[in-house]
Amino acid sequence: MVTSRRAEPIQVSTLNGVGAALMKGLAALILLCGPVVLAIAASSLTHSWVALLVGALAAAVGIPAGVAVWRLAGRNRAATRRLESVGIRATAEIIALTLVSSDEGHVYEVVMRLSGSGLVPFEVTQSRAGGTDLHVGAHLRALVDPADHSFAILN
């Protein structure tokens, strides 16, 4: 007998148009740094091998990193758009809260129950930085895709 099991809920990082543009701008800078340094080193009169090596190394690291950041921005923006179009408003009630780290600000492991109209309630666990607004029984706004339970906490 084969039983189907619902996939684990996936949190969507909300990324608006400005955030996506900033991420893609940063990706373009990362991507272009190496080739620009390499071109300047190659066109200089001294042809310093150190500058060529630095440019080649920056290109070898920067191009894949820039492409990765660019693709991450695109995927996050697409996921945000999809969730905004098919998601329903929900409430995330904090049902358990555990302090995990207090080195640089408090980091909590938060267990939340997400529920809303037309949505089968489900629980998620995530790490969140927080202060006095995080307490058991607090309600946070959320957006949930009822088909696959992907979600975003809006506050």
PDB file of C-alpha atoms in Angstrom:
ATOM      1  CA  MET A   1       0.000   0.000   0.000  1.00  0.00           C
ATOM      2  CA  VAL A   2       1.385   3.379  -0.992  1.00  0.00           C
ATOM      3  CA  THR A   3       0.494   6.368   1.111  1.00  0.00           C
ATOM      4  CA  SER A   4       1.036   9.887  -0.068  1.00  0.00           C
ATOM      5  CA  ARG A   5       2.668  12.256   2.302  1.00  0.00           C
ATOM      6  CA  ARG A   6       2.327  16.018   2.031  1.00  0.00           C
ATOM      7  CA  ALA A   7       5.613  17.814   1.487  1.00  0.00           C
ATOM      8  CA  GLU A   8       7.029  19.889   4.302  1.00  0.00           C
ATOM      9  CA  PRO A   9       5.945  23.548   4.275  1.00  0.00           C
ATOM     10  CA  ILE A  10       8.484  25.841   2.615  1.00  0.00           C
ATOM     11  CA  GLN A  11       9.019  29.400   3.762  1.00  0.00           C
ATOM     12  CA  VAL A  12       9.181  31.908   0.919  1.00  0.00           C
ATOM     13  CA  SER A  13      11.535  34.867   1.340  1.00  0.00           C
ATOM     14  CA  THR A  14       9.447  37.851   0.322  1.00  0.00           C
ATOM     15  CA  LEU A  15      11.305  40.044  -2.134  1.00  0.00           C
ATOM     16  CA  ASN A  16       9.650  43.096  -3.658  1.00  0.00           C
ATOM     17  CA  GLY A  17      10.671  44.753  -6.925  1.00  0.00           C
ATOM     18  CA  VAL A  18      13.091  47.182  -5.265  1.00  0.00           C
ATOM     19  CA  GLY A  19      14.788  44.387  -3.340  1.00  0.00           C
ATOM     20  CA  ALA A  20      15.109  42.300  -6.496  1.00  0.00           C
ATOM     21  CA  ALA A  21      16.592  45.258  -8.389  1.00  0.00           C
ATOM     22  CA  LEU A  22      19.103  45.889  -5.589  1.00  0.00           C
ATOM     23  CA  MET A  23      20.091  42.209  -5.462  1.00  0.00           C
ATOM     24  CA  LYS A  24      20.516  42.067  -9.228  1.00  0.00           C
ATOM     25  CA  GLY A  25      22.564  45.286  -9.155  1.00  0.00           C
ATOM     26  CA  LEU A  26      24.827  43.762  -6.516  1.00  0.00           C
ATOM     27  CA  ALA A  27      25.078  40.603  -8.615  1.00  0.00           C
ATOM     28  CA  ALA A  28      26.114  42.658 -11.651  1.00  0.00           C
ATOM     29  CA  LEU A  29      28.827  44.406  -9.617  1.00  0.00           C
ATOM     30  CA  ILE A  30      30.147  41.094  -8.301  1.00  0.00           C
ATOM     31  CA  LEU A  31      30.023  39.610 -11.787  1.00  0.00           C
ATOM     32  CA  LEU A  32      31.865  42.486 -13.475  1.00  0.00           C
ATOM     33  CA  CYS A  33      34.637  43.186 -10.926  1.00  0.00           C
ATOM     34  CA  GLY A  34      36.943  40.393 -12.071  1.00  0.00           C
ATOM     35  CA  PRO A  35      36.689  40.995 -15.827  1.00  0.00           C
ATOM     36  CA  VAL A  36      37.171  44.759 -15.334  1.00  0.00           C
ATOM     37  CA  VAL A  37      40.313  44.263 -13.230  1.00  0.00           C
ATOM     38  CA  LEU A  38      41.562  41.699 -15.747  1.00  0.00           C
ATOM     39  CA  ALA A  39      40.927  44.050 -18.686  1.00  0.00           C
ATOM     40  CA  ILE A  40      42.683  46.952 -16.953  1.00  0.00           C
ATOM     41  CA  ALA A  41      45.658  44.749 -16.077  1.00  0.00           C
ATOM     42  CA  ALA A  42      45.883  43.395 -19.627  1.00  0.00           C
ATOM     43  CA  SER A  43      45.699  46.843 -21.201  1.00  0.00           C
ATOM     44  CA  SER A  44      48.232  48.477 -18.883  1.00  0.00           C
ATOM     45  CA  LEU A  45      51.681  49.159 -20.238  1.00  0.00           C
ATOM     46  CA  THR A  46      53.479  47.294 -17.469  1.00  0.00           C
ATOM     47  CA  HIS A  47      51.538  44.014 -17.807  1.00  0.00           C
ATOM     48  CA  SER A  48      52.047  43.251 -14.135  1.00  0.00           C
ATOM     49  CA  TRP A  49      51.586  39.534 -13.523  1.00  0.00           C
ATOM     50  CA  VAL A  50      50.204  40.294 -10.040  1.00  0.00           C
ATOM     51  CA  ALA A  51      47.397  42.427 -11.480  1.00  0.00           C
ATOM     52  CA  LEU A  52      46.659  39.762 -14.089  1.00  0.00           C
ATOM     53  CA  LEU A  53      46.563  37.082 -11.391  1.00  0.00           C
ATOM     54  CA  VAL A  54      44.288  39.175  -9.162  1.00  0.00           C
ATOM     55  CA  GLY A  55      41.975  39.903 -12.098  1.00  0.00           C
ATOM     56  CA  ALA A  56      41.853  36.250 -13.130  1.00  0.00           C
ATOM     57  CA  LEU A  57      41.175  35.146  -9.551  1.00  0.00           C
ATOM     58  CA  ALA A  58      38.493  37.812  -9.086  1.00  0.00           C
ATOM     59  CA  ALA A  59      36.877  36.722 -12.361  1.00  0.00           C
ATOM     60  CA  ALA A  60      37.047  33.033 -11.435  1.00  0.00           C
ATOM     61  CA  VAL A  61      35.317  33.679  -8.108  1.00  0.00           C
ATOM     62  CA  GLY A  62      33.157  36.680  -9.013  1.00  0.00           C
ATOM     63  CA  ILE A  63      31.490  35.387 -12.160  1.00  0.00           C
ATOM     64  CA  PRO A  64      29.964  32.252 -10.568  1.00  0.00           C
ATOM     65  CA  ALA A  65      29.087  34.183  -7.400  1.00  0.00           C
ATOM     66  CA  GLY A  66      27.431  36.960  -9.393  1.00  0.00           C
ATOM     67  CA  VAL A  67      25.441  34.478 -11.465  1.00  0.00           C
ATOM     68  CA  ALA A  68      24.357  32.677  -8.277  1.00  0.00           C
ATOM     69  CA  VAL A  69      23.159  35.910  -6.623  1.00  0.00           C
ATOM     70  CA  TRP A  70      21.351  36.937  -9.841  1.00  0.00           C
ATOM     71  CA  ARG A  71      19.559  33.573 -10.032  1.00  0.00           C
ATOM     72  CA  LEU A  72      18.702  33.680  -6.313  1.00  0.00           C
ATOM     73  CA  ALA A  73      17.102  37.113  -6.758  1.00  0.00           C
ATOM     74  CA  GLY A  74      15.098  35.867  -9.722  1.00  0.00           C
ATOM     75  CA  ARG A  75      13.899  32.733  -7.925  1.00  0.00           C
ATOM     76  CA  ASN A  76      12.953  34.641  -4.762  1.00  0.00           C
ATOM     77  CA  ARG A  77      11.052  37.284  -6.738  1.00  0.00           C
ATOM     78  CA  ALA A  78       9.216  34.615  -8.766  1.00  0.00           C
ATOM     79  CA  ALA A  79       8.269  32.733  -5.582  1.00  0.00           C
ATOM     80  CA  THR A  80       7.039  35.972  -4.000  1.00  0.00           C
ATOM     81  CA  ARG A  81       4.903  36.800  -7.051  1.00  0.00           C
ATOM     82  CA  ARG A  82       3.442  33.302  -7.105  1.00  0.00           C
ATOM     83  CA  LEU A  83       2.616  33.412  -3.400  1.00  0.00           C
ATOM     84  CA  GLU A  84       1.061  36.881  -3.758  1.00  0.00           C
ATOM     85  CA  SER A  85      -1.144  35.661  -6.614  1.00  0.00           C
ATOM     86  CA  VAL A  86      -2.394  32.341  -5.174  1.00  0.00           C
ATOM     87  CA  GLY A  87      -1.804  32.746  -1.442  1.00  0.00           C
ATOM     88  CA  ILE A  88      -4.484  33.378   1.134  1.00  0.00           C
ATOM     89  CA  ARG A  89      -4.213  35.525   4.234  1.00  0.00           C
ATOM     90  CA  ALA A  90      -3.568  33.499   7.344  1.00  0.00           C
ATOM     91  CA  THR A  91      -2.617  33.890  10.972  1.00  0.00           C
ATOM     92  CA  ALA A  92       0.525  32.408  12.480  1.00  0.00           C
ATOM     93  CA  GLU A  93       0.016  31.833  16.193  1.00  0.00           C
ATOM     94  CA  ILE A  94       3.152  31.269  18.242  1.00  0.00           C
ATOM     95  CA  ILE A  95       2.608  28.078  20.232  1.00  0.00           C
ATOM     96  CA  ALA A  96       6.157  27.465  21.508  1.00  0.00           C
ATOM     97  CA  LEU A  97       9.211  29.647  21.895  1.00  0.00           C
ATOM     98  CA  THR A  98      12.748  28.604  22.827  1.00  0.00           C
ATOM     99  CA  LEU A  99      15.748  30.919  23.177  1.00  0.00           C
ATOM    100  CA  VAL A 100      18.520  29.410  21.052  1.00  0.00           C
ATOM    101  CA  SER A 101      21.166  32.131  21.105  1.00  0.00           C
ATOM    102  CA  SER A 102      21.671  35.466  22.789  1.00  0.00           C
ATOM    103  CA  ASP A 103      25.146  36.351  21.523  1.00  0.00           C
ATOM    104  CA  GLU A 104      24.208  39.258  19.253  1.00  0.00           C
ATOM    105  CA  GLY A 105      20.533  39.792  19.924  1.00  0.00           C
ATOM    106  CA  HIS A 106      18.080  37.096  20.829  1.00  0.00           C
ATOM    107  CA  VAL A 107      17.439  34.258  18.373  1.00  0.00           C
ATOM    108  CA  TYR A 108      14.469  32.025  19.088  1.00  0.00           C
ATOM    109  CA  GLU A 109      13.236  28.728  17.721  1.00  0.00           C
ATOM    110  CA  VAL A 110       9.575  29.498  17.136  1.00  0.00           C
ATOM    111  CA  VAL A 111       6.845  26.919  16.595  1.00  0.00           C
ATOM    112  CA  MET A 112       3.800  28.448  14.895  1.00  0.00           C
ATOM    113  CA  ARG A 113       0.393  27.156  13.873  1.00  0.00           C
ATOM    114  CA  LEU A 114      -0.745  28.663  10.580  1.00  0.00           C
ATOM    115  CA  SER A 115      -4.488  28.808  10.030  1.00  0.00           C
ATOM    116  CA  GLY A 116      -6.970  30.745   7.950  1.00  0.00           C
ATOM    117  CA  SER A 117     -10.240  30.434   6.082  1.00  0.00           C
ATOM    118  CA  GLY A 118     -10.124  27.544   3.622  1.00  0.00           C
ATOM    119  CA  LEU A 119      -6.804  26.349   5.006  1.00  0.00           C
ATOM    120  CA  VAL A 120      -6.084  23.148   6.887  1.00  0.00           C
ATOM    121  CA  PRO A 121      -4.049  24.320   9.918  1.00  0.00           C
ATOM    122  CA  PHE A 122      -0.434  23.177  10.018  1.00  0.00           C
ATOM    123  CA  GLU A 123       2.622  23.840  12.154  1.00  0.00           C
ATOM    124  CA  VAL A 124       6.036  25.161  11.182  1.00  0.00           C
ATOM    125  CA  THR A 125       9.242  25.682  13.117  1.00  0.00           C
ATOM    126  CA  GLN A 126      11.684  28.438  12.273  1.00  0.00           C
ATOM    127  CA  SER A 127      14.465  30.500  13.805  1.00  0.00           C
ATOM    128  CA  ARG A 128      13.640  34.163  14.255  1.00  0.00           C
ATOM    129  CA  ALA A 129      15.435  37.114  15.741  1.00  0.00           C
ATOM    130  CA  GLY A 130      13.126  38.868  18.090  1.00  0.00           C
ATOM    131  CA  GLY A 131      12.446  40.898  21.115  1.00  0.00           C
ATOM    132  CA  THR A 132       9.433  41.633  23.248  1.00  0.00           C
ATOM    133  CA  ASP A 133       6.956  41.128  20.378  1.00  0.00           C
ATOM    134  CA  LEU A 134       7.663  37.384  20.307  1.00  0.00           C
ATOM    135  CA  HIS A 135       5.761  35.519  22.997  1.00  0.00           C
ATOM    136  CA  VAL A 136       3.578  32.433  23.193  1.00  0.00           C
ATOM    137  CA  GLY A 137       0.091  33.324  22.011  1.00  0.00           C
ATOM    138  CA  ALA A 138       1.199  36.197  19.751  1.00  0.00           C
ATOM    139  CA  HIS A 139      -0.419  36.359  16.314  1.00  0.00           C
ATOM    140  CA  LEU A 140       1.587  37.223  13.195  1.00  0.00           C
ATOM    141  CA  ARG A 141       0.254  37.921   9.710  1.00  0.00           C
ATOM    142  CA  ALA A 142       1.078  35.310   7.092  1.00  0.00           C
ATOM    143  CA  LEU A 143       0.400  34.440   3.475  1.00  0.00           C
ATOM    144  CA  VAL A 144      -0.048  30.736   2.628  1.00  0.00           C
ATOM    145  CA  ASP A 145      -0.437  28.779  -0.601  1.00  0.00           C
ATOM    146  CA  PRO A 146      -3.098  26.191   0.305  1.00  0.00           C
ATOM    147  CA  ALA A 147      -1.901  23.779  -2.399  1.00  0.00           C
ATOM    148  CA  ASP A 148       1.672  23.210  -1.216  1.00  0.00           C
ATOM    149  CA  HIS A 149       1.732  25.055   2.150  1.00  0.00           C
ATOM    150  CA  SER A 150       4.498  27.415   1.071  1.00  0.00           C
ATOM    151  CA  PHE A 151       4.203  30.465   3.293  1.00  0.00           C
ATOM    152  CA  ALA A 152       5.599  33.860   4.185  1.00  0.00           C
ATOM    153  CA  ILE A 153       5.413  35.573   7.555  1.00  0.00           C
ATOM    154  CA  LEU A 154       4.554  39.201   6.806  1.00  0.00           C
ATOM    155  CA  ASN A 155       5.605  40.805  10.105  1.00  0.00           C
TER     156      ASN A 155
END
